[in-house]
Short mmCIF file of C-alpha atoms in Angstrom, two decimals:
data_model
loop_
_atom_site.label_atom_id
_atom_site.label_comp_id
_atom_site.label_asym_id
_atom_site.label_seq_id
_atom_site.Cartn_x
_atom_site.Cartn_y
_atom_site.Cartn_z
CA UNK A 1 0.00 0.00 0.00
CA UNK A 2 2.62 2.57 0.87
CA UNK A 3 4.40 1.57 -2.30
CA UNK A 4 0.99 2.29 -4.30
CA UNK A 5 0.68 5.91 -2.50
CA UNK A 6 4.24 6.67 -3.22
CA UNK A 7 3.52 6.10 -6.96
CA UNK A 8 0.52 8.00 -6.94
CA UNK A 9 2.40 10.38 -5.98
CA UNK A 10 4.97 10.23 -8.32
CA UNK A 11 2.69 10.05 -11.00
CA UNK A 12 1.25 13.57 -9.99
CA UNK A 13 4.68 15.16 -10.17
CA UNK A 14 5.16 13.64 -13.50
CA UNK A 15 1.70 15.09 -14.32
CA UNK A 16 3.17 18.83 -13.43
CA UNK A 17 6.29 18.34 -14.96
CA UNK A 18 4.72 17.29 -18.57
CA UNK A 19 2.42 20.55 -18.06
CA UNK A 20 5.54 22.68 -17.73
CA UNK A 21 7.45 20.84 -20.29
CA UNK A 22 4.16 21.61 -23.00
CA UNK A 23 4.86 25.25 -22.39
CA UNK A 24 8.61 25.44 -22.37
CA UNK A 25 8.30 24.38 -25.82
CA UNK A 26 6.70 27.26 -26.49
CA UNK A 27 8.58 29.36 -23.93
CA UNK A 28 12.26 28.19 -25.95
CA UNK A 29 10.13 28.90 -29.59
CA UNK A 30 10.09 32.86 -28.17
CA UNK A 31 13.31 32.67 -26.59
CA UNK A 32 15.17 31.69 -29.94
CA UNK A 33 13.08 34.22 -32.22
CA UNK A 34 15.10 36.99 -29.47
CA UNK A 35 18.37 35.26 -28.52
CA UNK A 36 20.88 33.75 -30.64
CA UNK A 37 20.00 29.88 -30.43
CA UNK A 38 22.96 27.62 -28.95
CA UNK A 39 24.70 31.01 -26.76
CA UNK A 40 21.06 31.33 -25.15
CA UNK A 41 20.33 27.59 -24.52
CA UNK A 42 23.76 27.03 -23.28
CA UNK A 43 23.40 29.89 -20.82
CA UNK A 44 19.38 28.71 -19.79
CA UNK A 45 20.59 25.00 -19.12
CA UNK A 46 23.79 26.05 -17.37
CA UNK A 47 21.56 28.49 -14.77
CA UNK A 48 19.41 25.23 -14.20
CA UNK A 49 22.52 22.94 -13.36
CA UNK A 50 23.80 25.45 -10.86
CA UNK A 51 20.17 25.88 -9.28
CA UNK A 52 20.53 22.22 -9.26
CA UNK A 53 23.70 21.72 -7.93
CA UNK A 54 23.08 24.36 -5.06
CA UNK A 55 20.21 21.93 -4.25
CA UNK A 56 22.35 18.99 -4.39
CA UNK A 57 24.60 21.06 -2.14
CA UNK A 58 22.07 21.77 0.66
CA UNK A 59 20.83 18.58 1.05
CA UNK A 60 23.98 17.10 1.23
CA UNK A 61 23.47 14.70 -1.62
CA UNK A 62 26.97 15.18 -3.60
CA UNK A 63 29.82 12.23 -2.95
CA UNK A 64 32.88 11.29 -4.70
CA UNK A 65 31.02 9.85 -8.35
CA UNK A 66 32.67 6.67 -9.62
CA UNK A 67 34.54 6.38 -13.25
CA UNK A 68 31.23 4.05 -13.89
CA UNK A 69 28.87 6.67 -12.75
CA UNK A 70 30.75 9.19 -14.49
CA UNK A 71 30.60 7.04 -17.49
CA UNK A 72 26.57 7.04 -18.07
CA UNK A 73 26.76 10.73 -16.90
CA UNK A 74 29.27 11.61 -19.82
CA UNK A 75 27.21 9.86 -22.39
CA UNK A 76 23.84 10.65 -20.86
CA UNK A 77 25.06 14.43 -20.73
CA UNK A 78 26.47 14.72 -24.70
CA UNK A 79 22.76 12.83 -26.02
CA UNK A 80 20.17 14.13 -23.79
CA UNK A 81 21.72 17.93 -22.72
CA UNK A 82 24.32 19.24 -25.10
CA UNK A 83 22.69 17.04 -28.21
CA UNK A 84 19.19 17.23 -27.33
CA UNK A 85 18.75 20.69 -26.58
CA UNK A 86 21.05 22.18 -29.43
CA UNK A 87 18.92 20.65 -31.96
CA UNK A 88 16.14 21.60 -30.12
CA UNK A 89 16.94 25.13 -30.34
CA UNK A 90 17.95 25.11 -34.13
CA UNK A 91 15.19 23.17 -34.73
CA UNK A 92 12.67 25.58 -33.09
CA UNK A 93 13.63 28.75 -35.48
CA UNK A 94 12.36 27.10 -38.62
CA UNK A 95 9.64 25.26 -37.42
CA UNK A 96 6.21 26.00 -35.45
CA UNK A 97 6.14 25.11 -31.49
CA UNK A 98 3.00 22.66 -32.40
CA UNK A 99 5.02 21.01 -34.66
CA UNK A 100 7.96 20.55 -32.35
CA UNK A 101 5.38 19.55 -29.46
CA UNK A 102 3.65 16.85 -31.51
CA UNK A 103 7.35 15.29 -32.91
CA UNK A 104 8.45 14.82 -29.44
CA UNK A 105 5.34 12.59 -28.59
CA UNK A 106 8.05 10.13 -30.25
CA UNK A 107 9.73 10.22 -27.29
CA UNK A 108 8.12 7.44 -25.50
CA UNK A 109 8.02 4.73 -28.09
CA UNK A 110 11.72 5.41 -29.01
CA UNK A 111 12.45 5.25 -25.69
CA UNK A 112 10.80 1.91 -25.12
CA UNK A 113 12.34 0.32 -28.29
CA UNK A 114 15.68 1.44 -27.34
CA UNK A 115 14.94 -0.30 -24.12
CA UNK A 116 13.96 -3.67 -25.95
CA UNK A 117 17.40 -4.20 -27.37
CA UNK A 118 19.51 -2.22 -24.46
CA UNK A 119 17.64 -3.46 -21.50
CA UNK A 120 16.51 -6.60 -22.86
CA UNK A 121 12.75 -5.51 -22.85
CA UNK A 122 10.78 -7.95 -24.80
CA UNK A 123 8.55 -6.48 -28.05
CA UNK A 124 5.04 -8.22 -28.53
CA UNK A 125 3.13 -8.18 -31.72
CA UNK A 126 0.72 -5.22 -29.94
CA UNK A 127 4.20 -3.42 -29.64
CA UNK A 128 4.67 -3.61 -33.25
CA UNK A 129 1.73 -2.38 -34.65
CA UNK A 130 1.93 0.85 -31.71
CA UNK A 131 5.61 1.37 -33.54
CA UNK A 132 4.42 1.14 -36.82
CA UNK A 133 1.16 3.40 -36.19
CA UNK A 134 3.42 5.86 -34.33
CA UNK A 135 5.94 6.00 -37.49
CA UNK A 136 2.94 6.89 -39.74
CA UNK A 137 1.76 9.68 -37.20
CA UNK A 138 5.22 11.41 -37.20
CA UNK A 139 5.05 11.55 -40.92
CA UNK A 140 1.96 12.56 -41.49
CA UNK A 141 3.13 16.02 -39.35
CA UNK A 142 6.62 15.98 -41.00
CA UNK A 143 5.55 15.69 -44.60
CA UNK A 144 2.58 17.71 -44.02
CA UNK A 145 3.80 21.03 -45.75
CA UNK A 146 4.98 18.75 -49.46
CA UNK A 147 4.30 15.26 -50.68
CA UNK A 148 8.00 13.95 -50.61
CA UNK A 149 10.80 13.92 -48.49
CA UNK A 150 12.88 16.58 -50.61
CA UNK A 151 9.87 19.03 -48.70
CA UNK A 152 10.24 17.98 -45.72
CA UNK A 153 10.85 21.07 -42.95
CA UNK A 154 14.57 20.93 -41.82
CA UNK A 155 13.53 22.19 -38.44
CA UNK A 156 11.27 19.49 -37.97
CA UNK A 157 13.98 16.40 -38.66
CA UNK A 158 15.92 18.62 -36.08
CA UNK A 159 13.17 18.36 -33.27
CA UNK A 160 12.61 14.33 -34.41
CA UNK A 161 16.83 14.04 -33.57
CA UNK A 162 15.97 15.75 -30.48
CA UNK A 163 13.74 13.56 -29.86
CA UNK A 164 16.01 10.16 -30.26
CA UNK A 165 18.92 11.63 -28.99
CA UNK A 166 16.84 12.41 -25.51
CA UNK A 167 15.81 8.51 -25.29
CA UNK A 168 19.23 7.58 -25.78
CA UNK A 169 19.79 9.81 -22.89
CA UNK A 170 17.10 8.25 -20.39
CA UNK A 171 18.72 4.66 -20.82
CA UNK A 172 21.83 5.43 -19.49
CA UNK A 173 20.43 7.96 -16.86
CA UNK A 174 18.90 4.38 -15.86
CA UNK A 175 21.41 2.53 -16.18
CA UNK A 176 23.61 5.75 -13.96
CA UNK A 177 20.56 6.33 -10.83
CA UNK A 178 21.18 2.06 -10.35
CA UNK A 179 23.57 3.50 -7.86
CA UNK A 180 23.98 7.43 -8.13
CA UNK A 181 21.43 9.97 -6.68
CA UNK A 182 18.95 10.87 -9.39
CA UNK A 183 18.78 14.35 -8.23
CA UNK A 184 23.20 14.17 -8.04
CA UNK A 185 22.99 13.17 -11.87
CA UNK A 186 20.76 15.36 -13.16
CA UNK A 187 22.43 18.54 -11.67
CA UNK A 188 26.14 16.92 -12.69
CA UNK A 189 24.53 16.42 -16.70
CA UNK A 190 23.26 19.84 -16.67
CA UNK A 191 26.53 21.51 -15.28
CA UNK A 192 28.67 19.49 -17.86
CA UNK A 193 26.43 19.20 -21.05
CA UNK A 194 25.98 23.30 -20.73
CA UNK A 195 29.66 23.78 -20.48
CA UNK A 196 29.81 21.87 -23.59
CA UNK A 197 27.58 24.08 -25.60
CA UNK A 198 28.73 27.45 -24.18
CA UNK A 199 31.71 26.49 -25.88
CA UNK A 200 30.44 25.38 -29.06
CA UNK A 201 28.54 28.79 -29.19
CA UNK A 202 31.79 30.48 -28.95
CA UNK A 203 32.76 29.54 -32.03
CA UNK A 204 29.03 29.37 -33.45
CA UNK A 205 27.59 32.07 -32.57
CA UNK A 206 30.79 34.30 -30.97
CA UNK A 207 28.98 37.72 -30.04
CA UNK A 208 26.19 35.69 -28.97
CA UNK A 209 26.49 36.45 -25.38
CA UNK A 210 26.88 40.52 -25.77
CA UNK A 211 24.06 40.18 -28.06
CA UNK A 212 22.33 38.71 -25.25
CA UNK A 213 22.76 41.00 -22.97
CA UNK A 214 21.98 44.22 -24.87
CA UNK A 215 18.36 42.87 -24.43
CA UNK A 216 16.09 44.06 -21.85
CA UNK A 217 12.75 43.42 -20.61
CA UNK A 218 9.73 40.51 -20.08
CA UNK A 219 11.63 37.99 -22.37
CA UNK A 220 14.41 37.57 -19.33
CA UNK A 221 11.28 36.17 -17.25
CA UNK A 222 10.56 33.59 -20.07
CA UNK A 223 14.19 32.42 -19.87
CA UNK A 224 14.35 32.29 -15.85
CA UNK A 225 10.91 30.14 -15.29
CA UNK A 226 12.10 28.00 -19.07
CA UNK A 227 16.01 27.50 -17.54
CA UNK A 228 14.75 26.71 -13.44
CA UNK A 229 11.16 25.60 -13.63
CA UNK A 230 10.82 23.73 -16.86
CA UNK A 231 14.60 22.30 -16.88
CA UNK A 232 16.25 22.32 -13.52
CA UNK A 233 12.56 21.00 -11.45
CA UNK A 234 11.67 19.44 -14.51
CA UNK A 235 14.59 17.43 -14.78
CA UNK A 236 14.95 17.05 -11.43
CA UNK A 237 11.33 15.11 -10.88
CA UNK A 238 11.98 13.05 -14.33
CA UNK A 239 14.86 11.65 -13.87
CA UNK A 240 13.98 10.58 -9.83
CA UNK A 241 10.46 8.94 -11.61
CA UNK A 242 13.10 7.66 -13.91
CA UNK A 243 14.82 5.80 -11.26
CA UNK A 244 11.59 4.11 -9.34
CA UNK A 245 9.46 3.16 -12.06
CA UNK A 246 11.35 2.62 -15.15
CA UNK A 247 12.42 4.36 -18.13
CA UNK A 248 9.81 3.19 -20.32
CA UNK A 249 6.92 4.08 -17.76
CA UNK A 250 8.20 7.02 -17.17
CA UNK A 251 8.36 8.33 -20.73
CA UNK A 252 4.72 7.02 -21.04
CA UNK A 253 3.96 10.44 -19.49
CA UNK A 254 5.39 11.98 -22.13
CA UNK A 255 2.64 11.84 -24.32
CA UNK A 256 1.05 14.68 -22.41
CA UNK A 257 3.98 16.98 -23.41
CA UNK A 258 2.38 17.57 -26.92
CA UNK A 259 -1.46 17.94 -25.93
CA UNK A 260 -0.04 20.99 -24.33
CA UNK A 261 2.37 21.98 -26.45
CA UNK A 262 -0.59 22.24 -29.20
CA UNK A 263 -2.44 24.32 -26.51
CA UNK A 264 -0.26 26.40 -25.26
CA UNK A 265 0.80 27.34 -28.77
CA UNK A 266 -2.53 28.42 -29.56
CA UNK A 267 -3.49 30.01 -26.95
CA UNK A 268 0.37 32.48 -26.62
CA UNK A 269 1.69 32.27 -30.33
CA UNK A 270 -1.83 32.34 -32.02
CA UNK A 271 -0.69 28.89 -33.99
CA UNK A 272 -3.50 27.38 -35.83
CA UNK A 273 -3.74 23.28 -35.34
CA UNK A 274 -4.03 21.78 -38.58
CA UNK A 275 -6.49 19.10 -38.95
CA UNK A 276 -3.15 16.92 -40.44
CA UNK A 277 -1.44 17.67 -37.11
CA UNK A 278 -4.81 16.37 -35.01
CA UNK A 279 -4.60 12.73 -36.88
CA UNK A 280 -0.97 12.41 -36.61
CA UNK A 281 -1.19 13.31 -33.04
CA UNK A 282 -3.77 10.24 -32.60
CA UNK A 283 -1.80 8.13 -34.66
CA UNK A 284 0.88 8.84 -32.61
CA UNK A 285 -1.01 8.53 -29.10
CA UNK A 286 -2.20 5.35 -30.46
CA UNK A 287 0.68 3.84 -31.11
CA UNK A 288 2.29 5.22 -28.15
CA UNK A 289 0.14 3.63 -25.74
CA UNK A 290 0.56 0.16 -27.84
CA UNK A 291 4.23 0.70 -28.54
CA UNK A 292 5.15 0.87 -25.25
CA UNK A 293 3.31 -2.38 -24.15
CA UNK A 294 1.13 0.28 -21.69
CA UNK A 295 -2.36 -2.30 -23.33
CA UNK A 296 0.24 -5.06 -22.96
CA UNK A 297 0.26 -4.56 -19.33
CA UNK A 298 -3.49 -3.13 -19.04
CA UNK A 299 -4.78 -6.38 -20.77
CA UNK A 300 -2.06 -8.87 -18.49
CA UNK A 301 -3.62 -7.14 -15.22
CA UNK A 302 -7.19 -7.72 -16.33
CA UNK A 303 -6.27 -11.48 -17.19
CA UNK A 304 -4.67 -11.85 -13.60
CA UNK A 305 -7.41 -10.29 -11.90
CA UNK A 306 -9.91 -12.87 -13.18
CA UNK A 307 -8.12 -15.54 -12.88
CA UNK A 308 -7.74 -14.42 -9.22
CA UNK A 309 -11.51 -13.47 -8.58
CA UNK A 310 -11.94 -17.36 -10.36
CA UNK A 311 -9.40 -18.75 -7.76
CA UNK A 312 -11.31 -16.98 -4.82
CA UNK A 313 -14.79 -18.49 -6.12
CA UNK A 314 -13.72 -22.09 -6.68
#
């Protein structure tokens, strides 16, 4: 019972953190119309490591990290910080937040076949179909503005690299919180992976940071609740759900991220929602929930809980 609470609770946070993660896509579409792309997301990840950190600090969490530990944090760091929110960020200023919001529904189902042949997850036919229904979704919104790939939106193969790059990520932050404080990891990848792209930005984009700073007003409170809300908490809850109920459970949750992406980018950047985007976001939902073996499990339980009622009656 106290484990069931605990996960109810869990599930709650994950809730709030996939609410917060529909805006920021929205929040980082603003931020890169204003800032230069890779000097402002290297800057907004590298506040939410040290806010992090500092927390890490306080609650006396930080210990001498092992060359194992540091091992998944290295790779974790360079797919799901430095990789993942680079292309993010390039992908963002030639493509619509909606756009980005629905390709990074992915997320789950990539996550859960990379954890069929790295964690030795088993696929089921069910899975198959949720992968292949899934694949057709994503299309349908990437090819949605030509009829071939040679019109396809560079922005939005950007946001679907994101996307893979990111599940990479969340196998080896698995494979890392087996014996390092979530919470320790997250603010360790943050530090690291924005150090990384500061310094790619230097030779990128190398005025970016004056050019930053020569701007003034509201925009700075978009970055500050995008860099310590959305990232720092954000990551912080994630990666802890991460640790106690699985990678691919966890990402389940992520199919909430685009549902208010699409919302949220109505409602601030006046986006209209295509009825193209609607049925790939189904399609993708669909095959989300099946991909992940979510009905696998659902339809498992159901069998188990007859067959215990029938045990009971005989």
């Amino acid at each position: 019972m106290k484990h069931e609470k605990s996960n109810i609770l869990t599930y709650i946070l994950l809730m709030m953190v996939m609410v917060t993660w529909g805006m920021n896509v929205v929040f980082i579409k603003m931020l890169v119309e204003v800032f230069p792309p890779i000097t402002m997301t290297s800057l907004r990840v590298l506040l939410a490591g040290v806010v992090a950190l500092s927390v890490c600090i306080l609650i006396k969490r930080l210990r001498k990290i092992s060359k194992q530990e540091w091992k998944y944090i290295l790779i974790a760091t360079i797919f799901g910080v430095s990789s993942h929110h680079i292309l993010l960020a390039w992908g963002l200023t030639t493509t619509t937040a909606s756009n980005g919001a629905l390709i990074l529904a992915l997320l789950p189902l990539t996550t859960s076949i990379l954890a069929s042949f790295m964690l030795k997850d088993s696929l089921t036919r069910l899975r198959v179909v949720g992968i292949v229904l899934a694949f057709f979704g994503v299309c349908s919104i990437i090819l949605q503005s030509g009829e071939s790939f040679t019109a396809v939106n560079s922005g939005d193969v950007a946001i679907f690299m994101a996307m893979f790059v990111q599940a990479v990520s969340f196998i080896y932050i698995k494979k890392g919180t087996n014996t390092l404080d979530s919470r320790v990891m997250t603010a360790v990848m943050l530090v690291v992976g924005s150090s990384f792209m500061f310094i790619i930005s230097l030779f990128i984009e190398p005025t970016g940071t004056k050019e930053m700073f020569e701007l003034t007003g509201w925009i700075w409170g978009i970055f500050l609740v995008s860099s310590i809300v959305a990232t720092a908490l954000g990551h912080f809850l994630f990666n802890a759900a991460i640790h106690q109920l699985g990678a691919g459970q966890t990402a389940v949750f992520n199919n909430f991220v685009p549902f208010f992406g699409l919302v949220f980018s109505a409602l601030w950047l006046g986006e209209k929602i295509t009825l193209l985007q609607l049925t790939g976001f189904i399609f993708i939902v669909l095959g989300v929930l099946l991909g992940t073996g979510f009905i696998d499990e659902y339809i498992r339980k159901k069998i188990n809980n007859k067959k215990q009622a029938v045990q009971k009656a005989g």
